[in-house]
PDB file of C-alpha atoms in Angstrom:
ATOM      1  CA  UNK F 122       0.000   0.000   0.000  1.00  0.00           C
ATOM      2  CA  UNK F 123       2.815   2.080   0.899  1.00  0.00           C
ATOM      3  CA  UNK F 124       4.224   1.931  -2.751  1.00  0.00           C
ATOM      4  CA  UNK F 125       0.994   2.207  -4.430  1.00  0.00           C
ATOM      5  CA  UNK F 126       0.753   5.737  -2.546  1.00  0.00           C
ATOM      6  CA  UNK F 127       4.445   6.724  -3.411  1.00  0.00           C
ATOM      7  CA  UNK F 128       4.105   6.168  -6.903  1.00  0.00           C
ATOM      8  CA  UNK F 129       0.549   7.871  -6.800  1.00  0.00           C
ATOM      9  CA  UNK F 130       2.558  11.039  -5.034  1.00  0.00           C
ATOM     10  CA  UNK F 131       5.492  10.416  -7.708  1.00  0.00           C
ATOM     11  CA  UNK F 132       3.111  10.714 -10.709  1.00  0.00           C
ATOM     12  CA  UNK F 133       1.616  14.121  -9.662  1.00  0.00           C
ATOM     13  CA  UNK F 134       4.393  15.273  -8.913  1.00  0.00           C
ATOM     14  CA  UNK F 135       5.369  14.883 -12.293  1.00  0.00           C
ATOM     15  CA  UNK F 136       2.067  16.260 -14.137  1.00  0.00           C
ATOM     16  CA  UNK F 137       2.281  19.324 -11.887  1.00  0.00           C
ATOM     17  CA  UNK F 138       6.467  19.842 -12.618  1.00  0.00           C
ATOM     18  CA  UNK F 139       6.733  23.405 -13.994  1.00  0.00           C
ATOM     19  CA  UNK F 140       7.780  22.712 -17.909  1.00  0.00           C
ATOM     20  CA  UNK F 141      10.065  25.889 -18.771  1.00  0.00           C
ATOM     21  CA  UNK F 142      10.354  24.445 -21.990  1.00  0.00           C
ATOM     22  CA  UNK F 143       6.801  24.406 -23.576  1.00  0.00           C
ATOM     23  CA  UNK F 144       6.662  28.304 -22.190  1.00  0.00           C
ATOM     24  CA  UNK F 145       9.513  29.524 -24.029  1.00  0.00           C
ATOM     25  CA  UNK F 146       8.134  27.832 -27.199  1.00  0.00           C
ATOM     26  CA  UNK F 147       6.006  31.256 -27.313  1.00  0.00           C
ATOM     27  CA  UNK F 148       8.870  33.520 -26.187  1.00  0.00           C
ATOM     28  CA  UNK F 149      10.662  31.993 -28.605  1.00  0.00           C
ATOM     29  CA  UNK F 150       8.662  33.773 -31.604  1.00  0.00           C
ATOM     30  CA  UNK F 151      10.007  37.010 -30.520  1.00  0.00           C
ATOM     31  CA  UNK F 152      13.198  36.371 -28.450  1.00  0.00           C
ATOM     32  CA  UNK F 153      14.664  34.054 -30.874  1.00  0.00           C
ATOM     33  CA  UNK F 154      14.872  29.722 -30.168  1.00  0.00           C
ATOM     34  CA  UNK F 155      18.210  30.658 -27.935  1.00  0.00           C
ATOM     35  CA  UNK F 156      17.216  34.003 -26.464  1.00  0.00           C
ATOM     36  CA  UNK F 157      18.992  35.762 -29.043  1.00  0.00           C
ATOM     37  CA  UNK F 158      17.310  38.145 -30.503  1.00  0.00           C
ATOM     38  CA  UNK F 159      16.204  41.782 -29.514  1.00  0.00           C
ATOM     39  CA  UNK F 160      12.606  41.594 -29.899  1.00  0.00           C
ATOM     40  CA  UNK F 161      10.445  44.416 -31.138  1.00  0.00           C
ATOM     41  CA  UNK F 162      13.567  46.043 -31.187  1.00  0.00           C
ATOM     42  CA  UNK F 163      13.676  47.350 -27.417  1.00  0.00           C
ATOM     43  CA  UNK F 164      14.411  44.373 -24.992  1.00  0.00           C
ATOM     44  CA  UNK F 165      17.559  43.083 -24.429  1.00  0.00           C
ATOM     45  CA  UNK F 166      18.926  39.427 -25.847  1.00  0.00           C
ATOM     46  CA  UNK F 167      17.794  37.168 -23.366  1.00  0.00           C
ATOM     47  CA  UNK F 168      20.867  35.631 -23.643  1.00  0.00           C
ATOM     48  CA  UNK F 169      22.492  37.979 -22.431  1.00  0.00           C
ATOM     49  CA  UNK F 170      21.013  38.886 -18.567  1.00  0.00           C
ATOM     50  CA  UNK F 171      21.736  37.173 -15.416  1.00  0.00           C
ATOM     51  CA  UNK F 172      19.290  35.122 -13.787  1.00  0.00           C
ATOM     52  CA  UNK F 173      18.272  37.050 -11.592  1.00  0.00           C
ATOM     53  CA  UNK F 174      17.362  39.642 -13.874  1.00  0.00           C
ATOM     54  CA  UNK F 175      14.959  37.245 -16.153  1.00  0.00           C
ATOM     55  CA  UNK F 176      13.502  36.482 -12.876  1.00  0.00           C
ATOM     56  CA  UNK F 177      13.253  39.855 -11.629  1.00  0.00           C
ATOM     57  CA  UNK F 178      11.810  40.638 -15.326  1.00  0.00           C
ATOM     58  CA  UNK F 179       9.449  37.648 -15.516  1.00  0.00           C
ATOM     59  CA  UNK F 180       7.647  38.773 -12.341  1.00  0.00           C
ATOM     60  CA  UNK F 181       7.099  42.225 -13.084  1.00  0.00           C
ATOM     61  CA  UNK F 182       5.435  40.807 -16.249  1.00  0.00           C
ATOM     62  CA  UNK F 183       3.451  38.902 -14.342  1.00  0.00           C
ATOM     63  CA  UNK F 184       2.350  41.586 -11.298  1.00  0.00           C
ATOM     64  CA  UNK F 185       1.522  44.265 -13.947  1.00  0.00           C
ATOM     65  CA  UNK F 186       5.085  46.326 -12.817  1.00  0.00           C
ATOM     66  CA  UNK F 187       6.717  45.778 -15.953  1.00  0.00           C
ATOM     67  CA  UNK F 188       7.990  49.432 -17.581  1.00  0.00           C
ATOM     68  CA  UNK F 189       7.301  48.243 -20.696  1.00  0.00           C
ATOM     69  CA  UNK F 190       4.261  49.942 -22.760  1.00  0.00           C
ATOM     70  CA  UNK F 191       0.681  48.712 -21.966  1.00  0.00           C
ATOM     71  CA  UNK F 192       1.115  47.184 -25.313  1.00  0.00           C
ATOM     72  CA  UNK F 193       3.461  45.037 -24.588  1.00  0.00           C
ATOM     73  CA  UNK F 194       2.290  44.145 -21.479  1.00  0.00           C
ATOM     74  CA  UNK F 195      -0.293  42.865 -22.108  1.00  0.00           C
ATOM     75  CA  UNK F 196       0.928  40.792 -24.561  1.00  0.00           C
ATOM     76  CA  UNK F 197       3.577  38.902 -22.715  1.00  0.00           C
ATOM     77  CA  UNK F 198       1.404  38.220 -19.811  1.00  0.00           C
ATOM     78  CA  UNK F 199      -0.874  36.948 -22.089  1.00  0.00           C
ATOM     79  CA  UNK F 200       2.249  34.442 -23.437  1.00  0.00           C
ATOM     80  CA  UNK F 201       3.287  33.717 -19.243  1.00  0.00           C
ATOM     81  CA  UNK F 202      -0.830  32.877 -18.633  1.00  0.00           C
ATOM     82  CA  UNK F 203      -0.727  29.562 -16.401  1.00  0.00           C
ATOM     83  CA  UNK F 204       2.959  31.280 -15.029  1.00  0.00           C
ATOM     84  CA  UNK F 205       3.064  32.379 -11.523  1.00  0.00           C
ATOM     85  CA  UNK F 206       6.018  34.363  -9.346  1.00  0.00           C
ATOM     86  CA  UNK F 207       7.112  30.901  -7.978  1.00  0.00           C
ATOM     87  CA  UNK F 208       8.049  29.814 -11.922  1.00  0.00           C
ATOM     88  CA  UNK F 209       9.642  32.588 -12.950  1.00  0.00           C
ATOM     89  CA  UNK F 210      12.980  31.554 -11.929  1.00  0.00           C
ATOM     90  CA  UNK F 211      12.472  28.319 -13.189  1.00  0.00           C
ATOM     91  CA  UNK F 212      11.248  29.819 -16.623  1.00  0.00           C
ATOM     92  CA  UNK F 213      14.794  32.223 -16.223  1.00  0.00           C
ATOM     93  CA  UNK F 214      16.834  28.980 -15.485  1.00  0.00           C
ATOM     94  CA  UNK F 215      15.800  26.889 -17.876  1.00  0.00           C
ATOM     95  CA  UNK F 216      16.422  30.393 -20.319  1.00  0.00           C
ATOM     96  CA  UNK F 217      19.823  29.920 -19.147  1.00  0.00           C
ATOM     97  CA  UNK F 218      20.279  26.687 -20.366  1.00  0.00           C
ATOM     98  CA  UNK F 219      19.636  27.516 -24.369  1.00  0.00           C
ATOM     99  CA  UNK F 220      22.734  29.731 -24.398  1.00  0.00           C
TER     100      UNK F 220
END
Protein backbone atom coordinates (compact mmCIF):
# COMPACT_ATOMS: atom_id res chain seq x y z
CA UNK A 1 0.00 0.00 0.00
CA UNK A 2 2.82 2.08 0.90
CA UNK A 3 4.22 1.93 -2.75
CA UNK A 4 0.99 2.21 -4.43
CA UNK A 5 0.75 5.74 -2.55
CA UNK A 6 4.45 6.72 -3.41
CA UNK A 7 4.11 6.17 -6.90
CA UNK A 8 0.55 7.87 -6.80
CA UNK A 9 2.56 11.04 -5.03
CA UNK A 10 5.49 10.42 -7.71
CA UNK A 11 3.11 10.71 -10.71
CA UNK A 12 1.62 14.12 -9.66
CA UNK A 13 4.39 15.27 -8.91
CA UNK A 14 5.37 14.88 -12.29
CA UNK A 15 2.07 16.26 -14.14
CA UNK A 16 2.28 19.32 -11.89
CA UNK A 17 6.47 19.84 -12.62
CA UNK A 18 6.73 23.40 -13.99
CA UNK A 19 7.78 22.71 -17.91
CA UNK A 20 10.07 25.89 -18.77
CA UNK A 21 10.35 24.45 -21.99
CA UNK A 22 6.80 24.41 -23.58
CA UNK A 23 6.66 28.30 -22.19
CA UNK A 24 9.51 29.52 -24.03
CA UNK A 25 8.13 27.83 -27.20
CA UNK A 26 6.01 31.26 -27.31
CA UNK A 27 8.87 33.52 -26.19
CA UNK A 28 10.66 31.99 -28.61
CA UNK A 29 8.66 33.77 -31.60
CA UNK A 30 10.01 37.01 -30.52
CA UNK A 31 13.20 36.37 -28.45
CA UNK A 32 14.66 34.05 -30.87
CA UNK A 33 14.87 29.72 -30.17
CA UNK A 34 18.21 30.66 -27.94
CA UNK A 35 17.22 34.00 -26.46
CA UNK A 36 18.99 35.76 -29.04
CA UNK A 37 17.31 38.15 -30.50
CA UNK A 38 16.20 41.78 -29.51
CA UNK A 39 12.61 41.59 -29.90
CA UNK A 40 10.44 44.42 -31.14
CA UNK A 41 13.57 46.04 -31.19
CA UNK A 42 13.68 47.35 -27.42
CA UNK A 43 14.41 44.37 -24.99
CA UNK A 44 17.56 43.08 -24.43
CA UNK A 45 18.93 39.43 -25.85
CA UNK A 46 17.79 37.17 -23.37
CA UNK A 47 20.87 35.63 -23.64
CA UNK A 48 22.49 37.98 -22.43
CA UNK A 49 21.01 38.89 -18.57
CA UNK A 50 21.74 37.17 -15.42
CA UNK A 51 19.29 35.12 -13.79
CA UNK A 52 18.27 37.05 -11.59
CA UNK A 53 17.36 39.64 -13.87
CA UNK A 54 14.96 37.25 -16.15
CA UNK A 55 13.50 36.48 -12.88
CA UNK A 56 13.25 39.85 -11.63
CA UNK A 57 11.81 40.64 -15.33
CA UNK A 58 9.45 37.65 -15.52
CA UNK A 59 7.65 38.77 -12.34
CA UNK A 60 7.10 42.22 -13.08
CA UNK A 61 5.44 40.81 -16.25
CA UNK A 62 3.45 38.90 -14.34
CA UNK A 63 2.35 41.59 -11.30
CA UNK A 64 1.52 44.26 -13.95
CA UNK A 65 5.09 46.33 -12.82
CA UNK A 66 6.72 45.78 -15.95
CA UNK A 67 7.99 49.43 -17.58
CA UNK A 68 7.30 48.24 -20.70
CA UNK A 69 4.26 49.94 -22.76
CA UNK A 70 0.68 48.71 -21.97
CA UNK A 71 1.11 47.18 -25.31
CA UNK A 72 3.46 45.04 -24.59
CA UNK A 73 2.29 44.15 -21.48
CA UNK A 74 -0.29 42.86 -22.11
CA UNK A 75 0.93 40.79 -24.56
CA UNK A 76 3.58 38.90 -22.72
CA UNK A 77 1.40 38.22 -19.81
CA UNK A 78 -0.87 36.95 -22.09
CA UNK A 79 2.25 34.44 -23.44
CA UNK A 80 3.29 33.72 -19.24
CA UNK A 81 -0.83 32.88 -18.63
CA UNK A 82 -0.73 29.56 -16.40
CA UNK A 83 2.96 31.28 -15.03
CA UNK A 84 3.06 32.38 -11.52
CA UNK A 85 6.02 34.36 -9.35
CA UNK A 86 7.11 30.90 -7.98
CA UNK A 87 8.05 29.81 -11.92
CA UNK A 88 9.64 32.59 -12.95
CA UNK A 89 12.98 31.55 -11.93
CA UNK A 90 12.47 28.32 -13.19
CA UNK A 91 11.25 29.82 -16.62
CA UNK A 92 14.79 32.22 -16.22
CA UNK A 93 16.83 28.98 -15.49
CA UNK A 94 15.80 26.89 -17.88
CA UNK A 95 16.42 30.39 -20.32
CA UNK A 96 19.82 29.92 -19.15
CA UNK A 97 20.28 26.69 -20.37
CA UNK A 98 19.64 27.52 -24.37
CA UNK A 99 22.73 29.73 -24.40
Amino acid sequence: MKKIVLLLTLGALALSAFDGASIYKKCAMCHGKKGEKIALKTSPKLNTLSEEQMTTSIRAFLDGTSKVSSRYLGMHQAKLKGVDADDAAALAQHILTLK
